[in-house]
Amino acid sequence: MAVRLADVAKAAGVSQSTASRVLNGSTRRPKPEIADRVRAAAEELGYFPNAQAQALARSSAGLMGLIVHDIADPYFSSIARGAQRGLAGTGVQLMLASTEREAAAEVEAVRAFMSYRTDAILLAGSRGMEDDALLQKVLETYQDNGGKVSMIGQPFPAAGGVQIDNEAGAAALASELLKLGHRRFAVLSGEPELSTSAQRSDGFMAKLKAAGVAPEIVKAGTFTRDGGYFMMGELISSGAVAAEERVPEDAPLCVFCVNDVMALGALAAIREAGLRVPEDVALAGFDDIPTLADQFPSITTVRLPLEEIGRMTASMTLAPGDAERRMVVEGAPVLRESTRLR
């Protein structure tokens, strides 16, 4: 038989309301010696507090929801790890929902977190503008009922969080690649309606244009590893790489993928075609996911402090008065073997 709160109260020699205040985290606390007696009785009897009762007692569920597009993507798992670290010692637990980039699933995740009475919801990743209306309505309802909302990556009305300056990061990468001597470029982008994808490709191409360089090819596909793989395969099949026709002193085509998982997919396609990086084709990504530097060759990218972004957002969301505070993070180019010129 399950141990009841009444059993703990009886064993500790206190009223049930006093035992509830001790075990459910109420702001009204009895004397320390009484609280110690109640906790000792609970531990001896094997009593576990009810989460709903705790939420009612302290007007807080002690929960924060995090919504990501794909938890298997190291970009999002790094942010989740950072958010978890940001909550360490606060007594707040992190709940996670992965939406597989489905707008309807994102709205349902928000509604589910609302039903659990979460204190705050963090949303990470990019979304299309047509997806915003319903999501914004649901989030506003949540905020009207006392919930806090923070965004990671893409700004949102009436919500704070950490915004990433994708255009500036991509432009800085293009500048570094030009300094290395690259002049032939291809851009593999994600879905045009995704703001992150559009900002990164726009920033990269704007810097090329300012230098008097035009990309030879710009392709749009899915913002995933498979998207990078298939677009790179099409690029190779089109003859755009054509390593055997290039004279040794010419720089190879430099392919910019708007995220790192796309770059890893592109790398797989390059290897399957029997081509070499960077000798036959140069390759760059964006994000600096944890495994990127361990690839062979190591991949040039734009470094974002992903774990720190998750940590800052979680901490900032919990801080009193900081619910709508916004911070902007700009990535830094990291040049590695994949874009090296002999």
Steps between C-alpha positions, in 0.01 A plus 500: 500500500627848411609717786272802544578849625274427797727209596804729502319762706394240758855358525647848545234609750385800295190601308460396137514865389835546678642187335377629164671836547831326572492239224330696222724806513257759635636845581336467842754289688476365855790502747817316387466227764144425388603497132787259580257269683262498205776426248638220716155341525451528124836335430436220748157425354615537139264788418536690170331842465233540231615730220158661459478568872845657492398726213192618688693558822767719346308633196766342279539163334880523504507408131641663187415374152750500212375450144753405231468387140711184522667376818731276292651814345811596705402866465188444708645241738778748587244771574299255713810408697573866563143569612522207743819644645337841528231347722744317727434579864175687430265210571348543153494193275526512120238334280584440135289478183638426152271605215679363189461850351120469484320828577191320632714287732662816637160647589394169660821496705423849634148389592634189673744708706214734588302204632795404723500855642863558401645827630669580168536376142813532286473461122819429305553513127367665187148491362314631196308826525175328406532284811512798737134607528358199686815450704498865606134476605564193717809655657314821578232296680775331699659835588162648598475220755837581654735284291837626375616450140854525360627437150838361394619602155197672352334801668129497576258778606470556876763237578857531616790262445817474296501608137775385263639750247512250217571753225803645676644156575460381141647825365802463729554146373482614137755771576745248648459263206568784257816587695616140460476544122172326422313649205271216385198445725183297522234554768285212625209654689198368684134576437469867390216563745720411799640824638828349624575343163412817309703725730812286476491466121418872460785609727750275324400612149487868598865485606595325175317765298679778688828336396393475137453122513183318397423143614500254213205304641238561769280204588210472747400176668419371846676638808628152596788257454309330217439836337874566487566148370251518214587854392871420501430190293311709247783754495753227423279341235460837327875518440541817703780347708685339206825441687664323206456805275651747742862598459706459819545871566124571498318503831226237534131582532423603858159375618330687785227304678278713723531258793747236613279194466447596134879528466539147642248371247688680224827346621348152471391569142846632410666186635255271319594674175867424562589866546726649766453788742658754470705397195204453262228696679513727805223488759366726777204489738344706778439437877812304609312200639708294748612224262607727214865549596541121528411439135771427247574740363383742770225729369515879477196660661356791696521429871196564716524442878204261490513372858552851633204623295280234662634579846457876462146468369385272783663716768374824349145367474490408869649830618240745637419777255705348217219317318515730195872571505675432169864432426669475160778248436727521196699197389873496428656330193723200573729406212595133481642250252191476277565843342878497500669604174840366410 
